[in-house]
PDB file of N, CA, C and O in Angstrom:
ATOM      1  N   MET S   1     -34.330 161.857  91.091  1.00 77.00           N
ATOM      2  CA  MET S   1     -34.147 161.038  92.273  1.00 77.00           C
ATOM      3  C   MET S   1     -35.515 160.802  92.922  1.00 77.00           C
ATOM      4  O   MET S   1     -36.273 161.735  93.138  1.00 77.00           O
ATOM      5  N   SER S   2     -35.830 159.560  93.211  1.00 86.00           N
ATOM      6  CA  SER S   2     -37.137 159.250  93.788  1.00 86.00           C
ATOM      7  C   SER S   2     -37.124 159.410  95.301  1.00 86.00           C
ATOM      8  O   SER S   2     -36.083 159.327  95.940  1.00 86.00           O
ATOM      9  N   MET S   3     -38.312 159.646  95.834  1.00 90.00           N
ATOM     10  CA  MET S   3     -38.482 159.885  97.255  1.00 90.00           C
ATOM     11  C   MET S   3     -39.554 158.943  97.782  1.00 90.00           C
ATOM     12  O   MET S   3     -40.656 158.886  97.226  1.00 90.00           O
ATOM     13  N   ALA S   4     -39.247 158.163  98.817  1.00 92.00           N
ATOM     14  CA  ALA S   4     -40.227 157.266  99.435  1.00 92.00           C
ATOM     15  C   ALA S   4     -41.233 158.089 100.233  1.00 92.00           C
ATOM     16  O   ALA S   4     -40.859 159.018 100.943  1.00 92.00           O
ATOM     17  N   VAL S   5     -42.509 157.752 100.111  1.00 93.00           N
ATOM     18  CA  VAL S   5     -43.572 158.496 100.800  1.00 93.00           C
ATOM     19  C   VAL S   5     -44.361 157.565 101.709  1.00 93.00           C
ATOM     20  O   VAL S   5     -44.466 157.789 102.904  1.00 93.00           O
ATOM     21  N   ARG S   6     -45.013 156.548 101.157  1.00 94.00           N
ATOM     22  CA  ARG S   6     -45.793 155.534 101.877  1.00 94.00           C
ATOM     23  C   ARG S   6     -46.926 156.122 102.731  1.00 94.00           C
ATOM     24  O   ARG S   6     -47.116 155.744 103.870  1.00 94.00           O
ATOM     25  N   GLU S   7     -47.678 157.065 102.156  1.00 96.00           N
ATOM     26  CA  GLU S   7     -48.789 157.691 102.872  1.00 96.00           C
ATOM     27  C   GLU S   7     -50.122 157.306 102.235  1.00 96.00           C
ATOM     28  O   GLU S   7     -50.214 157.128 101.017  1.00 96.00           O
ATOM     29  N   LYS S   8     -51.160 157.219 103.067  1.00 97.00           N
ATOM     30  CA  LYS S   8     -52.514 156.981 102.562  1.00 97.00           C
ATOM     31  C   LYS S   8     -52.961 158.201 101.771  1.00 97.00           C
ATOM     32  O   LYS S   8     -52.673 159.340 102.161  1.00 97.00           O
ATOM     33  N   ILE S   9     -53.674 157.928 100.666  1.00 98.00           N
ATOM     34  CA  ILE S   9     -54.180 159.013  99.820  1.00 98.00           C
ATOM     35  C   ILE S   9     -55.604 158.695  99.390  1.00 98.00           C
ATOM     36  O   ILE S   9     -56.079 157.577  99.537  1.00 98.00           O
ATOM     37  N   ARG S  10     -56.242 159.701  98.826  1.00 97.00           N
ATOM     38  CA  ARG S  10     -57.574 159.555  98.252  1.00 97.00           C
ATOM     39  C   ARG S  10     -57.420 159.532  96.734  1.00 97.00           C
ATOM     40  O   ARG S  10     -56.686 160.358  96.170  1.00 97.00           O
ATOM     41  N   VAL S  11     -58.087 158.576  96.065  1.00 98.00           N
ATOM     42  CA  VAL S  11     -57.934 158.402  94.619  1.00 98.00           C
ATOM     43  C   VAL S  11     -59.306 158.261  93.970  1.00 98.00           C
ATOM     44  O   VAL S  11     -60.169 157.547  94.485  1.00 98.00           O
ATOM     45  N   ALA S  12     -59.503 158.921  92.830  1.00 97.00           N
ATOM     46  CA  ALA S  12     -60.693 158.730  92.008  1.00 97.00           C
ATOM     47  C   ALA S  12     -60.301 157.828  90.852  1.00 97.00           C
ATOM     48  O   ALA S  12     -59.259 158.034  90.224  1.00 97.00           O
ATOM     49  N   VAL S  13     -61.124 156.800  90.594  1.00 96.00           N
ATOM     50  CA  VAL S  13     -60.802 155.836  89.541  1.00 96.00           C
ATOM     51  C   VAL S  13     -62.005 155.597  88.638  1.00 96.00           C
ATOM     52  O   VAL S  13     -63.142 155.852  89.020  1.00 96.00           O
ATOM     53  N   ILE S  14     -61.714 155.074  87.459  1.00 95.00           N
ATOM     54  CA  ILE S  14     -62.739 154.600  86.542  1.00 95.00           C
ATOM     55  C   ILE S  14     -62.587 153.090  86.478  1.00 95.00           C
ATOM     56  O   ILE S  14     -61.478 152.581  86.283  1.00 95.00           O
ATOM     57  N   PHE S  15     -63.690 152.374  86.671  1.00 91.00           N
ATOM     58  CA  PHE S  15     -63.700 150.919  86.589  1.00 91.00           C
ATOM     59  C   PHE S  15     -64.274 150.494  85.247  1.00 91.00           C
ATOM     60  O   PHE S  15     -65.291 151.011  84.818  1.00 91.00           O
ATOM     61  N   GLY S  16     -63.605 149.531  84.607  1.00 86.00           N
ATOM     62  CA  GLY S  16     -64.145 148.900  83.415  1.00 86.00           C
ATOM     63  C   GLY S  16     -63.520 149.392  82.138  1.00 86.00           C
ATOM     64  O   GLY S  16     -62.793 150.369  82.136  1.00 86.00           O
ATOM     65  N   PRO S  17     -63.749 148.711  81.066  1.00 86.00           N
ATOM     66  CA  PRO S  17     -64.507 147.466  80.999  1.00 86.00           C
ATOM     67  C   PRO S  17     -63.722 146.303  81.599  1.00 86.00           C
ATOM     68  O   PRO S  17     -62.503 146.382  81.746  1.00 86.00           O
ATOM     69  N   GLY S  18     -64.429 145.251  81.939  1.00 83.00           N
ATOM     70  CA  GLY S  18     -63.790 144.095  82.566  1.00 83.00           C
ATOM     71  C   GLY S  18     -63.273 144.444  83.946  1.00 83.00           C
ATOM     72  O   GLY S  18     -63.943 145.120  84.714  1.00 83.00           O
ATOM     73  N   GLU S  19     -62.082 144.014  84.238  1.00 80.00           N
ATOM     74  CA  GLU S  19     -61.474 144.268  85.556  1.00 80.00           C
ATOM     75  C   GLU S  19     -60.511 145.450  85.525  1.00 80.00           C
ATOM     76  O   GLU S  19     -59.717 145.640  86.441  1.00 80.00           O
ATOM     77  N   ARG S  20     -60.565 146.257  84.496  1.00 87.00           N
ATOM     78  CA  ARG S  20     -59.656 147.388  84.336  1.00 87.00           C
ATOM     79  C   ARG S  20     -59.962 148.486  85.361  1.00 87.00           C
ATOM     80  O   ARG S  20     -61.112 148.828  85.603  1.00 87.00           O
ATOM     81  N   ILE S  21     -58.898 149.047  85.952  1.00 92.00           N
ATOM     82  CA  ILE S  21     -59.006 150.175  86.874  1.00 92.00           C
ATOM     83  C   ILE S  21     -58.062 151.260  86.374  1.00 92.00           C
ATOM     84  O   ILE S  21     -56.891 150.987  86.101  1.00 92.00           O
ATOM     85  N   ALA S  22     -58.555 152.477  86.246  1.00 94.00           N
ATOM     86  CA  ALA S  22     -57.736 153.586  85.761  1.00 94.00           C
ATOM     87  C   ALA S  22     -57.836 154.769  86.728  1.00 94.00           C
ATOM     88  O   ALA S  22     -58.901 155.381  86.852  1.00 94.00           O
ATOM     89  N   PRO S  23     -56.747 155.114  87.436  1.00 97.00           N
ATOM     90  CA  PRO S  23     -56.764 156.301  88.296  1.00 97.00           C
ATOM     91  C   PRO S  23     -56.959 157.567  87.457  1.00 97.00           C
ATOM     92  O   PRO S  23     -56.355 157.708  86.395  1.00 97.00           O
ATOM     93  N   VAL S  24     -57.805 158.470  87.939  1.00 97.00           N
ATOM     94  CA  VAL S  24     -58.099 159.719  87.245  1.00 97.00           C
ATOM     95  C   VAL S  24     -57.410 160.891  87.944  1.00 97.00           C
ATOM     96  O   VAL S  24     -56.838 161.760  87.300  1.00 97.00           O
ATOM     97  N   TRP S  25     -57.503 160.919  89.252  1.00 98.00           N
ATOM     98  CA  TRP S  25     -56.800 161.921  90.057  1.00 98.00           C
ATOM     99  C   TRP S  25     -56.553 161.354  91.442  1.00 98.00           C
ATOM    100  O   TRP S  25     -57.175 160.383  91.846  1.00 98.00           O
ATOM    101  N   PHE S  26     -55.610 161.969  92.158  1.00 98.00           N
ATOM    102  CA  PHE S  26     -55.379 161.596  93.549  1.00 98.00           C
ATOM    103  C   PHE S  26     -55.085 162.852  94.352  1.00 98.00           C
ATOM    104  O   PHE S  26     -54.669 163.873  93.804  1.00 98.00           O
ATOM    105  N   GLU S  27     -55.376 162.767  95.632  1.00 97.00           N
ATOM    106  CA  GLU S  27     -55.181 163.895  96.533  1.00 97.00           C
ATOM    107  C   GLU S  27     -54.122 163.514  97.557  1.00 97.00           C
ATOM    108  O   GLU S  27     -54.229 162.469  98.209  1.00 97.00           O
ATOM    109  N   TRP S  28     -53.088 164.340  97.646  1.00 95.00           N
ATOM    110  CA  TRP S  28     -51.998 164.096  98.582  1.00 95.00           C
ATOM    111  C   TRP S  28     -51.624 165.411  99.247  1.00 95.00           C
ATOM    112  O   TRP S  28     -51.379 166.405  98.578  1.00 95.00           O
ATOM    113  N   ARG S  29     -51.639 165.397 100.568  1.00 93.00           N
ATOM    114  CA  ARG S  29     -51.324 166.590 101.365  1.00 93.00           C
ATOM    115  C   ARG S  29     -52.154 167.793 100.928  1.00 93.00           C
ATOM    116  O   ARG S  29     -51.634 168.878 100.699  1.00 93.00           O
ATOM    117  N   GLN S  30     -53.444 167.548 100.787  1.00 93.00           N
ATOM    118  CA  GLN S  30     -54.458 168.561 100.463  1.00 93.00           C
ATOM    119  C   GLN S  30     -54.234 169.207  99.096  1.00 93.00           C
ATOM    120  O   GLN S  30     -54.652 170.331  98.851  1.00 93.00           O
ATOM    121  N   ARG S  31     -53.585 168.461  98.189  1.00 95.00           N
ATOM    122  CA  ARG S  31     -53.392 168.958  96.829  1.00 95.00           C
ATOM    123  C   ARG S  31     -53.859 167.887  95.847  1.00 95.00           C
ATOM    124  O   ARG S  31     -53.494 166.724  95.976  1.00 95.00           O
ATOM    125  N   LYS S  32     -54.660 168.294  94.890  1.00 97.00           N
ATOM    126  CA  LYS S  32     -55.197 167.367  93.897  1.00 97.00           C
ATOM    127  C   LYS S  32     -54.260 167.296  92.694  1.00 97.00           C
ATOM    128  O   LYS S  32     -53.854 168.317  92.146  1.00 97.00           O
ATOM    129  N   HIS S  33     -53.923 166.058  92.296  1.00 97.00           N
ATOM    130  CA  HIS S  33     -53.061 165.807  91.141  1.00 97.00           C
ATOM    131  C   HIS S  33     -53.885 165.067  90.088  1.00 97.00           C
ATOM    132  O   HIS S  33     -54.377 163.969  90.349  1.00 97.00           O
ATOM    133  N   THR S  34     -54.028 165.636  88.918  1.00 98.00           N
ATOM    134  CA  THR S  34     -54.747 164.997  87.830  1.00 98.00           C
ATOM    135  C   THR S  34     -53.797 164.069  87.081  1.00 98.00           C
ATOM    136  O   THR S  34     -52.696 164.480  86.699  1.00 98.00           O
ATOM    137  N   VAL S  35     -54.213 162.837  86.895  1.00 97.00           N
ATOM    138  CA  VAL S  35     -53.392 161.857  86.189  1.00 97.00           C
ATOM    139  C   VAL S  35     -53.473 162.135  84.690  1.00 97.00           C
ATOM    140  O   VAL S  35     -54.542 162.044  84.091  1.00 97.00           O
ATOM    141  N   CYS S  36     -52.340 162.494  84.097  1.00 96.00           N
ATOM    142  CA  CYS S  36     -52.263 162.743  82.651  1.00 96.00           C
ATOM    143  C   CYS S  36     -51.905 161.479  81.888  1.00 96.00           C
ATOM    144  O   CYS S  36     -52.281 161.328  80.730  1.00 96.00           O
ATOM    145  N   GLU S  37     -51.145 160.583  82.560  1.00 95.00           N
ATOM    146  CA  GLU S  37     -50.658 159.384  81.882  1.00 95.00           C
ATOM    147  C   GLU S  37     -50.385 158.282  82.902  1.00 95.00           C
ATOM    148  O   GLU S  37     -49.856 158.541  83.978  1.00 95.00           O
ATOM    149  N   THR S  38     -50.776 157.069  82.569  1.00 95.00           N
ATOM    150  CA  THR S  38     -50.373 155.897  83.336  1.00 95.00           C
ATOM    151  C   THR S  38     -49.257 155.245  82.530  1.00 95.00           C
ATOM    152  O   THR S  38     -49.484 154.775  81.414  1.00 95.00           O
ATOM    153  N   THR S  39     -48.041 155.270  83.086  1.00 95.00           N
ATOM    154  CA  THR S  39     -46.885 154.784  82.336  1.00 95.00           C
ATOM    155  C   THR S  39     -46.678 153.283  82.477  1.00 95.00           C
ATOM    156  O   THR S  39     -46.092 152.658  81.593  1.00 95.00           O
ATOM    157  N   TYR S  40     -47.152 152.706  83.567  1.00 96.00           N
ATOM    158  CA  TYR S  40     -46.972 151.277  83.803  1.00 96.00           C
ATOM    159  C   TYR S  40     -47.912 150.845  84.914  1.00 96.00           C
ATOM    160  O   TYR S  40     -48.244 151.649  85.796  1.00 96.00           O
ATOM    161  N   GLN S  41     -48.335 149.588  84.883  1.00 96.00           N
ATOM    162  CA  GLN S  41     -49.113 149.035  85.985  1.00 96.00           C
ATOM    163  C   GLN S  41     -48.773 147.570  86.148  1.00 96.00           C
ATOM    164  O   GLN S  41     -48.421 146.897  85.190  1.00 96.00           O
ATOM    165  N   TRP S  42     -48.827 147.096  87.392  1.00 97.00           N
ATOM    166  CA  TRP S  42     -48.498 145.708  87.694  1.00 97.00           C
ATOM    167  C   TRP S  42     -49.194 145.291  88.981  1.00 97.00           C
ATOM    168  O   TRP S  42     -49.736 146.118  89.705  1.00 97.00           O
ATOM    169  N   THR S  43     -49.194 143.995  89.213  1.00 96.00           N
ATOM    170  CA  THR S  43     -49.837 143.410  90.384  1.00 96.00           C
ATOM    171  C   THR S  43     -48.813 142.596  91.142  1.00 96.00           C
ATOM    172  O   THR S  43     -47.965 141.942  90.539  1.00 96.00           O
ATOM    173  N   ASP S  44     -48.871 142.648  92.480  1.00 96.00           N
ATOM    174  CA  ASP S  44     -48.063 141.751  93.300  1.00 96.00           C
ATOM    175  C   ASP S  44     -48.893 141.313  94.500  1.00 96.00           C
ATOM    176  O   ASP S  44     -50.037 141.712  94.651  1.00 96.00           O
ATOM    177  N   ARG S  45     -48.312 140.474  95.299  1.00 95.00           N
ATOM    178  CA  ARG S  45     -49.022 139.967  96.483  1.00 95.00           C
ATOM    179  C   ARG S  45     -48.181 140.259  97.720  1.00 95.00           C
ATOM    180  O   ARG S  45     -46.964 140.149  97.696  1.00 95.00           O
ATOM    181  N   GLN S  46     -48.870 140.620  98.789  1.00 89.00           N
ATOM    182  CA  GLN S  46     -48.262 140.765 100.108  1.00 89.00           C
ATOM    183  C   GLN S  46     -49.038 139.827 101.014  1.00 89.00           C
ATOM    184  O   GLN S  46     -50.119 140.170 101.481  1.00 89.00           O
ATOM    185  N   GLY S  47     -48.491 138.621 101.205  1.00 90.00           N
ATOM    186  CA  GLY S  47     -49.231 137.582 101.915  1.00 90.00           C
ATOM    187  C   GLY S  47     -50.404 137.149 101.064  1.00 90.00           C
ATOM    188  O   GLY S  47     -50.254 136.829  99.893  1.00 90.00           O
ATOM    189  N   SER S  48     -51.614 137.209 101.624  1.00 91.00           N
ATOM    190  CA  SER S  48     -52.814 136.817 100.871  1.00 91.00           C
ATOM    191  C   SER S  48     -53.435 137.993 100.113  1.00 91.00           C
ATOM    192  O   SER S  48     -54.381 137.814  99.354  1.00 91.00           O
ATOM    193  N   GLU S  49     -52.892 139.189 100.326  1.00 93.00           N
ATOM    194  CA  GLU S  49     -53.483 140.376  99.719  1.00 93.00           C
ATOM    195  C   GLU S  49     -52.879 140.684  98.347  1.00 93.00           C
ATOM    196  O   GLU S  49     -51.671 140.651  98.169  1.00 93.00           O
ATOM    197  N   THR S  50     -53.753 140.994  97.400  1.00 95.00           N
ATOM    198  CA  THR S  50     -53.326 141.444  96.079  1.00 95.00           C
ATOM    199  C   THR S  50     -53.167 142.954  96.110  1.00 95.00           C
ATOM    200  O   THR S  50     -54.036 143.664  96.620  1.00 95.00           O
ATOM    201  N   CYS S  51     -52.057 143.441  95.559  1.00 96.00           N
ATOM    202  CA  CYS S  51     -51.788 144.879  95.499  1.00 96.00           C
ATOM    203  C   CYS S  51     -51.671 145.298  94.040  1.00 96.00           C
ATOM    204  O   CYS S  51     -50.925 144.692  93.272  1.00 96.00           O
ATOM    205  N   LEU S  52     -52.420 146.326  93.665  1.00 96.00           N
ATOM    206  CA  LEU S  52     -52.417 146.848  92.303  1.00 96.00           C
ATOM    207  C   LEU S  52     -51.577 148.119  92.275  1.00 96.00           C
ATOM    208  O   LEU S  52     -51.902 149.094  92.954  1.00 96.00           O
ATOM    209  N   HIS S  53     -50.508 148.109  91.502  1.00 97.00           N
ATOM    210  CA  HIS S  53     -49.580 149.239  91.423  1.00 97.00           C
ATOM    211  C   HIS S  53     -49.799 150.004  90.121  1.00 97.00           C
ATOM    212  O   HIS S  53     -50.001 149.395  89.069  1.00 97.00           O
ATOM    213  N   PHE S  54     -49.700 151.318  90.209  1.00 98.00           N
ATOM    214  CA  PHE S  54     -49.850 152.194  89.049  1.00 98.00           C
ATOM    215  C   PHE S  54     -48.743 153.237  89.085  1.00 98.00           C
ATOM    216  O   PHE S  54     -48.575 153.941  90.086  1.00 98.00           O
ATOM    217  N   SER S  55     -47.994 153.338  88.010  1.00 97.00           N
ATOM    218  CA  SER S  55     -47.019 154.404  87.849  1.00 97.00           C
ATOM    219  C   SER S  55     -47.703 155.474  87.005  1.00 97.00           C
ATOM    220  O   SER S  55     -48.046 155.222  85.845  1.00 97.00           O
ATOM    221  N   VAL S  56     -47.937 156.655  87.596  1.00 97.00           N
ATOM    222  CA  VAL S  56     -48.707 157.697  86.920  1.00 97.00           C
ATOM    223  C   VAL S  56     -47.949 159.020  86.935  1.00 97.00           C
ATOM    224  O   VAL S  56     -47.101 159.265  87.789  1.00 97.00           O
ATOM    225  N   SER S  57     -48.299 159.866  85.976  1.00 96.00           N
ATOM    226  CA  SER S  57     -47.709 161.200  85.898  1.00 96.00           C
ATOM    227  C   SER S  57     -48.812 162.245  85.883  1.00 96.00           C
ATOM    228  O   SER S  57     -49.877 162.027  85.292  1.00 96.00           O
ATOM    229  N   ASP S  58     -48.540 163.369  86.517  1.00 95.00           N
ATOM    230  CA  ASP S  58     -49.448 164.519  86.451  1.00 95.00           C
ATOM    231  C   ASP S  58     -48.883 165.591  85.522  1.00 95.00           C
ATOM    232  O   ASP S  58     -49.353 166.713  85.494  1.00 95.00           O
ATOM    233  N   GLY S  59     -47.857 165.231  84.764  1.00 91.00           N
ATOM    234  CA  GLY S  59     -47.216 166.173  83.853  1.00 91.00           C
ATOM    235  C   GLY S  59     -46.014 166.859  84.470  1.00 91.00           C
ATOM    236  O   GLY S  59     -45.231 167.498  83.772  1.00 91.00           O
ATOM    237  N   PHE S  60     -45.851 166.731  85.784  1.00 91.00           N
ATOM    238  CA  PHE S  60     -44.737 167.362  86.484  1.00 91.00           C
ATOM    239  C   PHE S  60     -43.893 166.348  87.246  1.00 91.00           C
ATOM    240  O   PHE S  60     -42.690 166.492  87.360  1.00 91.00           O
ATOM    241  N   GLY S  61     -44.546 165.334  87.801  1.00 93.00           N
ATOM    242  CA  GLY S  61     -43.853 164.316  88.580  1.00 93.00           C
ATOM    243  C   GLY S  61     -44.346 162.935  88.211  1.00 93.00           C
ATOM    244  O   GLY S  61     -45.375 162.781  87.552  1.00 93.00           O
ATOM    245  N   LEU S  62     -43.596 161.921  88.631  1.00 96.00           N
ATOM    246  CA  LEU S  62     -43.972 160.527  88.432  1.00 96.00           C
ATOM    247  C   LEU S  62     -44.266 159.944  89.810  1.00 96.00           C
ATOM    248  O   LEU S  62     -43.467 160.120  90.739  1.00 96.00           O
ATOM    249  N   TYR S  63     -45.398 159.253  89.958  1.00 97.00           N
ATOM    250  CA  TYR S  63     -45.862 158.771  91.249  1.00 97.00           C
ATOM    251  C   TYR S  63     -46.179 157.282  91.164  1.00 97.00           C
ATOM    252  O   TYR S  63     -46.736 156.833  90.170  1.00 97.00           O
ATOM    253  N   GLU S  64     -45.864 156.551  92.227  1.00 97.00           N
ATOM    254  CA  GLU S  64     -46.278 155.156  92.309  1.00 97.00           C
ATOM    255  C   GLU S  64     -47.423 155.063  93.300  1.00 97.00           C
ATOM    256  O   GLU S  64     -47.244 155.299  94.497  1.00 97.00           O
ATOM    257  N   LEU S  65     -48.605 154.706  92.782  1.00 98.00           N
ATOM    258  CA  LEU S  65     -49.791 154.522  93.605  1.00 98.00           C
ATOM    259  C   LEU S  65     -50.025 153.029  93.757  1.00 98.00           C
ATOM    260  O   LEU S  65     -49.798 152.264  92.819  1.00 98.00           O
ATOM    261  N   VAL S  66     -50.489 152.610  94.921  1.00 98.00           N
ATOM    262  CA  VAL S  66     -50.809 151.192  95.118  1.00 98.00           C
ATOM    263  C   VAL S  66     -52.159 151.076  95.822  1.00 98.00           C
ATOM    264  O   VAL S  66     -52.453 151.839  96.736  1.00 98.00           O
ATOM    265  N   TYR S  67     -52.965 150.130  95.331  1.00 96.00           N
ATOM    266  CA  TYR S  67     -54.257 149.842  95.946  1.00 96.00           C
ATOM    267  C   TYR S  67     -54.175 148.482  96.613  1.00 96.00           C
ATOM    268  O   TYR S  67     -53.879 147.472  95.969  1.00 96.00           O
ATOM    269  N   HIS S  68     -54.409 148.447  97.922  1.00 95.00           N
ATOM    270  CA  HIS S  68     -54.417 147.209  98.707  1.00 95.00           C
ATOM    271  C   HIS S  68     -55.852 146.689  98.698  1.00 95.00           C
ATOM    272  O   HIS S  68     -56.739 147.301  99.307  1.00 95.00           O
ATOM    273  N   THR S  69     -56.065 145.568  97.998  1.00 93.00           N
ATOM    274  CA  THR S  69     -57.428 145.105  97.735  1.00 93.00           C
ATOM    275  C   THR S  69     -58.187 144.622  98.964  1.00 93.00           C
ATOM    276  O   THR S  69     -59.397 144.813  99.047  1.00 93.00           O
ATOM    277  N   GLU S  70     -57.520 144.002  99.923  1.00 94.00           N
ATOM    278  CA  GLU S  70     -58.229 143.533 101.127  1.00 94.00           C
ATOM    279  C   GLU S  70     -58.525 144.679 102.078  1.00 94.00           C
ATOM    280  O   GLU S  70     -59.614 144.787 102.619  1.00 94.00           O
ATOM    281  N   ALA S  71     -57.540 145.535 102.289  1.00 94.00           N
ATOM    282  CA  ALA S  71     -57.717 146.669 103.201  1.00 94.00           C
ATOM    283  C   ALA S  71     -58.518 147.804 102.551  1.00 94.00           C
ATOM    284  O   ALA S  71     -58.999 148.694 103.244  1.00 94.00           O
ATOM    285  N   ARG S  72     -58.617 147.772 101.210  1.00 94.00           N
ATOM    286  CA  ARG S  72     -59.293 148.820 100.440  1.00 94.00           C
ATOM    287  C   ARG S  72     -58.702 150.194 100.727  1.00 94.00           C
ATOM    288  O   ARG S  72     -59.407 151.175 100.979  1.00 94.00           O
ATOM    289  N   VAL S  73     -57.390 150.243 100.659  1.00 96.00           N
ATOM    290  CA  VAL S  73     -56.642 151.463 100.963  1.00 96.00           C
ATOM    291  C   VAL S  73     -55.715 151.787  99.794  1.00 96.00           C
ATOM    292  O   VAL S  73     -55.056 150.905  99.254  1.00 96.00           O
ATOM    293  N   TRP S  74     -55.673 153.069  99.428  1.00 97.00           N
ATOM    294  CA  TRP S  74     -54.709 153.565  98.443  1.00 97.00           C
ATOM    295  C   TRP S  74     -53.545 154.211  99.183  1.00 97.00           C
ATOM    296  O   TRP S  74     -53.744 154.899 100.185  1.00 97.00           O
ATOM    297  N   ARG S  75     -52.345 154.014  98.665  1.00 97.00           N
ATOM    298  CA  ARG S  75     -51.149 154.661  99.207  1.00 97.00           C
ATOM    299  C   ARG S  75     -50.305 155.230  98.082  1.00 97.00           C
ATOM    300  O   ARG S  75     -50.241 154.666  96.997  1.00 97.00           O
ATOM    301  N   LEU S  76     -49.660 156.330  98.375  1.00 98.00           N
ATOM    302  CA  LEU S  76     -48.612 156.866  97.507  1.00 98.00           C
ATOM    303  C   LEU S  76     -47.309 156.309  98.050  1.00 98.00           C
ATOM    304  O   LEU S  76     -46.934 156.597  99.192  1.00 98.00           O
ATOM    305  N   LEU S  77     -46.641 155.450  97.274  1.00 96.00           N
ATOM    306  CA  LEU S  77     -45.412 154.820  97.750  1.00 96.00           C
ATOM    307  C   LEU S  77     -44.180 155.670  97.481  1.00 96.00           C
ATOM    308  O   LEU S  77     -43.330 155.835  98.347  1.00 96.00           O
ATOM    309  N   GLU S  78     -44.076 156.174  96.260  1.00 95.00           N
ATOM    310  CA  GLU S  78     -42.897 156.946  95.873  1.00 95.00           C
ATOM    311  C   GLU S  78     -43.286 158.058  94.934  1.00 95.00           C
ATOM    312  O   GLU S  78     -44.309 157.984  94.264  1.00 95.00           O
ATOM    313  N   LEU S  79     -42.429 159.061  94.861  1.00 94.00           N
ATOM    314  CA  LEU S  79     -42.600 160.094  93.858  1.00 94.00           C
ATOM    315  C   LEU S  79     -41.242 160.488  93.315  1.00 94.00           C
ATOM    316  O   LEU S  79     -40.226 160.394  94.001  1.00 94.00           O
ATOM    317  N   GLN S  80     -41.267 160.891  92.071  1.00 91.00           N
ATOM    318  CA  GLN S  80     -40.077 161.389  91.406  1.00 91.00           C
ATOM    319  C   GLN S  80     -40.436 162.765  90.875  1.00 91.00           C
ATOM    320  O   GLN S  80     -41.075 162.886  89.835  1.00 91.00           O
ATOM    321  N   PRO S  81     -40.047 163.829  91.600  1.00 84.00           N
ATOM    322  CA  PRO S  81     -40.393 165.182  91.146  1.00 84.00           C
ATOM    323  C   PRO S  81     -39.638 165.512  89.854  1.00 84.00           C
ATOM    324  O   PRO S  81     -38.626 164.914  89.529  1.00 84.00           O
ATOM    325  N   ASP S  82     -40.161 166.492  89.124  1.00 77.00           N
ATOM    326  CA  ASP S  82     -39.523 166.949  87.897  1.00 77.00           C
ATOM    327  C   ASP S  82     -39.273 165.806  86.911  1.00 77.00           C
ATOM    328  O   ASP S  82     -38.193 165.641  86.363  1.00 77.00           O
ATOM    329  N   TYR S  83     -40.315 165.014  86.705  1.00 64.00           N
ATOM    330  CA  TYR S  83     -40.266 163.854  85.820  1.00 64.00           C
ATOM    331  C   TYR S  83     -40.019 164.246  84.370  1.00 64.00           C
ATOM    332  O   TYR S  83     -39.320 163.575  83.654  1.00 64.00           O
ATOM    333  N   ARG S  84     -40.597 165.306  83.918  1.00 58.00           N
ATOM    334  CA  ARG S  84     -40.493 165.711  82.507  1.00 58.00           C
ATOM    335  C   ARG S  84     -39.300 166.586  82.260  1.00 58.00           C
ATOM    336  O   ARG S  84     -38.842 167.375  82.898  1.00 58.00           O
TER     337      ARG S  84
END
């Protein structure tokens, strides 16, 4: 069962090649989660802003991360504990 979160988070990413962005780890509630797998990624728009979504796993849970390109803010939108 997924849980809505919608909190700002800190994310480390690798850029490139090209316009590729790959989350490496994220920090939520003072806990660091290492990204083991990106299961899906997509882009949508909220008004004029482009939002980059990443469905990632740390081996224990599934998380939806979103990067708001104009605001330059990362958020954790949802999590699904006990993913595996």
